[in-house]
Tab-separated table of C-alpha atoms and ligand atoms in Angstrom:
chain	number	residue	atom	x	y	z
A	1	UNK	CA	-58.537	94.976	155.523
A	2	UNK	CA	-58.342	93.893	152.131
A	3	UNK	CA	-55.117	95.453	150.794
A	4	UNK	CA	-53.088	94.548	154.048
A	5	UNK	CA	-51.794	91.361	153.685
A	6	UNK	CA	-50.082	93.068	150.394
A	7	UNK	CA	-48.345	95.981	152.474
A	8	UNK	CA	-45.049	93.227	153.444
A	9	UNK	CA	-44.991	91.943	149.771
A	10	UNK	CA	-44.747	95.636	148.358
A	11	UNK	CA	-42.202	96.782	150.813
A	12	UNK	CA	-40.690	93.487	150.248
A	13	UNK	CA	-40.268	94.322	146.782
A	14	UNK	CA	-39.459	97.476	147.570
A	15	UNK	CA	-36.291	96.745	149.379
A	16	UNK	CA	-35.392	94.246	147.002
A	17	UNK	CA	-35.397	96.879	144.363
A	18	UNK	CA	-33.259	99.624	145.831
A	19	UNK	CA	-30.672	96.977	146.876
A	20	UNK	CA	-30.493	96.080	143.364
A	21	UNK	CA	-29.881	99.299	142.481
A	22	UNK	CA	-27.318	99.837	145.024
A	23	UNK	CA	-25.849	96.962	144.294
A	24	UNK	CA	-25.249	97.435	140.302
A	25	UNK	CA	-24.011	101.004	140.825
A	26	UNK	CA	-20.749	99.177	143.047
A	27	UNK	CA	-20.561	96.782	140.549
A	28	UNK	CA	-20.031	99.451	137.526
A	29	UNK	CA	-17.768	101.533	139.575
A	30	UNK	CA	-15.496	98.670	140.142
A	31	UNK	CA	-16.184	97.460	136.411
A	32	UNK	CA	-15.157	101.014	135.442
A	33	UNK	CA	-11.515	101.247	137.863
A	34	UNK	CA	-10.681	97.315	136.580
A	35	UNK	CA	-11.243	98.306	133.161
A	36	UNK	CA	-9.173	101.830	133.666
A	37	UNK	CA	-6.610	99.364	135.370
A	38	UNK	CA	-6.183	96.856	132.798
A	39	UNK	CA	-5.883	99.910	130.039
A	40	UNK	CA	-2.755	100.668	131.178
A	41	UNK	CA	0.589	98.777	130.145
A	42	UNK	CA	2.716	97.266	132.078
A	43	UNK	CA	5.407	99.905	131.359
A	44	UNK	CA	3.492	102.934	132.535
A	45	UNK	CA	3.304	101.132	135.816
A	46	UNK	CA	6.619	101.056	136.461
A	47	UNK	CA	6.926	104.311	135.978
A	48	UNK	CA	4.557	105.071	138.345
A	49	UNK	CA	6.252	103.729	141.127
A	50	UNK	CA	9.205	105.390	140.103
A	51	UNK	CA	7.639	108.864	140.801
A	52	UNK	CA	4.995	108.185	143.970
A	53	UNK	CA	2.475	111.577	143.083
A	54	UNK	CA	1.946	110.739	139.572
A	55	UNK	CA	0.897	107.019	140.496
A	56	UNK	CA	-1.145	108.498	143.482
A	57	UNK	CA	-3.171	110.781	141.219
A	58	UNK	CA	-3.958	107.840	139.180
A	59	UNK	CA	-4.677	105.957	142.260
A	60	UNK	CA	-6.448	108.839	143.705
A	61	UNK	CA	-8.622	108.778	140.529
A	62	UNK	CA	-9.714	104.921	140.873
A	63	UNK	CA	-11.459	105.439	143.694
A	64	UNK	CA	-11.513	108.690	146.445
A	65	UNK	CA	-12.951	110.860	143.117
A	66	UNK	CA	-16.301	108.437	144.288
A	67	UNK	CA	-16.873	110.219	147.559
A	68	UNK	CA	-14.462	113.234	147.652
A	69	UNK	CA	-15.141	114.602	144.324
A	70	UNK	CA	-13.827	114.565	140.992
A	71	UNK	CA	-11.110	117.617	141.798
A	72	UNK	CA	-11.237	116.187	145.675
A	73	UNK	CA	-12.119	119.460	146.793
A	74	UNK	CA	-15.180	118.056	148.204
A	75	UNK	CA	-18.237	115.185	147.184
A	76	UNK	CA	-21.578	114.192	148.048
A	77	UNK	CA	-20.459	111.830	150.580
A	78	UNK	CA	-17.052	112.849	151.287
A	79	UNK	CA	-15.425	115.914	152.495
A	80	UNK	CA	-12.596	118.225	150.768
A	81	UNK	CA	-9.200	116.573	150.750
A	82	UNK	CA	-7.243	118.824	148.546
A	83	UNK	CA	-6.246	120.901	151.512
A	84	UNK	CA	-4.762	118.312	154.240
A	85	UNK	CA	-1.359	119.527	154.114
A	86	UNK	CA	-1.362	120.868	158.572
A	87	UNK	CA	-4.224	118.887	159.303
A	88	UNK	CA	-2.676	115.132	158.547
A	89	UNK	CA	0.759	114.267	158.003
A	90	UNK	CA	1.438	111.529	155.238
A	91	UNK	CA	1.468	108.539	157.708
A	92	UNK	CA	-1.473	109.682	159.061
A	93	UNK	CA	-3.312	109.863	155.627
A	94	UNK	CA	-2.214	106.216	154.563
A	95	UNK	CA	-3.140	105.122	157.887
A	96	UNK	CA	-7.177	106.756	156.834
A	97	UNK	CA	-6.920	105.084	153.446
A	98	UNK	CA	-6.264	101.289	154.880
A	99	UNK	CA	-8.140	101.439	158.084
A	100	UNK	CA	-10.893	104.507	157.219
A	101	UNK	CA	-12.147	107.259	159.249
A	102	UNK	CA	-15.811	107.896	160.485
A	103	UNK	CA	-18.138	106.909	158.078
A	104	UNK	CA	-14.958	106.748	155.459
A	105	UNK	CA	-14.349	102.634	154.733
A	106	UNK	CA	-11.092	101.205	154.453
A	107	UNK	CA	-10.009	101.252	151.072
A	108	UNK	CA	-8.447	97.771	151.056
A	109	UNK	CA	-8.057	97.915	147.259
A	110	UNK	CA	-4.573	99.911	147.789
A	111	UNK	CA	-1.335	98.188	149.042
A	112	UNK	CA	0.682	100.231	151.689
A	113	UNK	CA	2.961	101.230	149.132
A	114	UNK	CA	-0.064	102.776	146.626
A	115	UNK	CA	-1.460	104.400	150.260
A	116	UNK	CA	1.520	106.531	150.790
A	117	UNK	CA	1.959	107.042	147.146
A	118	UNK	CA	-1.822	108.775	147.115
A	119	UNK	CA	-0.551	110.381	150.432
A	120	UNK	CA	2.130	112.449	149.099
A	121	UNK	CA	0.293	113.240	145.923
A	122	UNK	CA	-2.808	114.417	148.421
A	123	UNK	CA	-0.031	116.604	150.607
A	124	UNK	CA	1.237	117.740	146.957
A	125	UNK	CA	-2.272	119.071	146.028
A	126	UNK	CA	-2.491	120.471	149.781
A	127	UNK	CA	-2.054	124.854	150.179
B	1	HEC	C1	-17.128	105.332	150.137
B	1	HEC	C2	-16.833	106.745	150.120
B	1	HEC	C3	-15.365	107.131	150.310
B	1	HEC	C4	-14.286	106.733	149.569
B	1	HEC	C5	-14.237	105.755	148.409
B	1	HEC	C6	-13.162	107.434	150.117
B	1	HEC	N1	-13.550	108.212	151.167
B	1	HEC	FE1	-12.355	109.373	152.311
B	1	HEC	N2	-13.931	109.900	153.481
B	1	HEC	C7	-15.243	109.524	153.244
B	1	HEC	C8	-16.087	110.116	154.267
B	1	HEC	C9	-17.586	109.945	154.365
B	1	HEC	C10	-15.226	110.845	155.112
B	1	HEC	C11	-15.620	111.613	156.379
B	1	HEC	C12	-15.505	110.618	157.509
B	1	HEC	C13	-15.951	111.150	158.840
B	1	HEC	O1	-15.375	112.155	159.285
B	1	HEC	O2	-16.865	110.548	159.403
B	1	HEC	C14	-13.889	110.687	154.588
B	1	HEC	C15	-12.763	111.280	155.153
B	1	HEC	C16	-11.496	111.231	154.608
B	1	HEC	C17	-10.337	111.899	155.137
B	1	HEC	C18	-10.301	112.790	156.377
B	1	HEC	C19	-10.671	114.182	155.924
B	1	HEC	C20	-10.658	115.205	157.036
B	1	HEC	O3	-10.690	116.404	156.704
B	1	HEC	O4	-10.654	114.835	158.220
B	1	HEC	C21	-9.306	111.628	154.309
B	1	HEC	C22	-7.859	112.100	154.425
B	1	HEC	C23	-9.802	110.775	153.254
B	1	HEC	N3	-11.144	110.562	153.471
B	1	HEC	C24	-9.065	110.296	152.218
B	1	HEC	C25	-9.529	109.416	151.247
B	1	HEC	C26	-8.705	108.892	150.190
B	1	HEC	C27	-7.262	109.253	149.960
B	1	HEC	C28	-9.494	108.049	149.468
B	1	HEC	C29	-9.077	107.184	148.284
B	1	HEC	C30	-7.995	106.246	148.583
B	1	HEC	C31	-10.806	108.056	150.066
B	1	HEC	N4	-10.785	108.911	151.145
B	1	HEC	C32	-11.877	107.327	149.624
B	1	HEC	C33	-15.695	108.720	152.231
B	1	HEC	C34	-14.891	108.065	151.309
């Protein structure tokens, strides 16, 4: 009776907390892929484009290492995709990145052009 009328307060609270905590830990992983973004010079991005699985490593790095794992061979959340190569063919993985799969979000962050480029290096990567 008397500790009740507390119960919707403390989950309340509660909820507000964890959200917060979500919340912050997006915010430094996109602090952390802006800053790695604005590191680089203008020059090394032009190289990038100019060879598609260096720039999709880096790409790759920004943000799939989140979910997939650091080597991509498999992450808390996400499953291995160092081994696509027979299972998805490179249209099929830049379609996954922009539109998402499952429980996989789209990754609106890349332009068509850095989706394939992450593509090929994934294929690349593939046995
Ligand atoms: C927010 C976490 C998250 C991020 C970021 C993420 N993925 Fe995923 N991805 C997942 C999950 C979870 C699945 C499994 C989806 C399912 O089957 O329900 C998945 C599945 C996939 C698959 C299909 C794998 C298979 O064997 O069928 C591919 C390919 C893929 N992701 C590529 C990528 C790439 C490339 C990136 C970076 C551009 C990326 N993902 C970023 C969570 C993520």
């Amino acid at each position: 009776m008397k500790g009740s009328p507390l119960i919707p307060f403390a989950l309340i609270a509660l909820i507000g907390i964890v959200l917060m905590a979500v919340m912050s830990a997006y915010g430094v992983n996109e602090r952390n892929a802006l800053e790695e973004e604005e590191n680089g010079t203008g020059e090394e991005e032009t190289v990038e484009i100019d060879d598609p699985i260096v720039a999709g490593e880096e790409l790759a790095q920004q943000s799939c290492i989140n979910c997939h794992g650091g080597d991509l061979a498999g992450g808390s959340v996400g499953p291995a995709i160092n081994g696509l190569d027979g299972d998805y063919s490179a249209e099929e993985i830049s379609d996954i990145i922009q539109n998402g799969i499952g429980s996989m979000p789209p990754q609106t962050q890349y332009s068509p052009e850095e989706a394939d480029a992450i593509s090929e290096y994934l294929l690349s990567i593939s046995e």
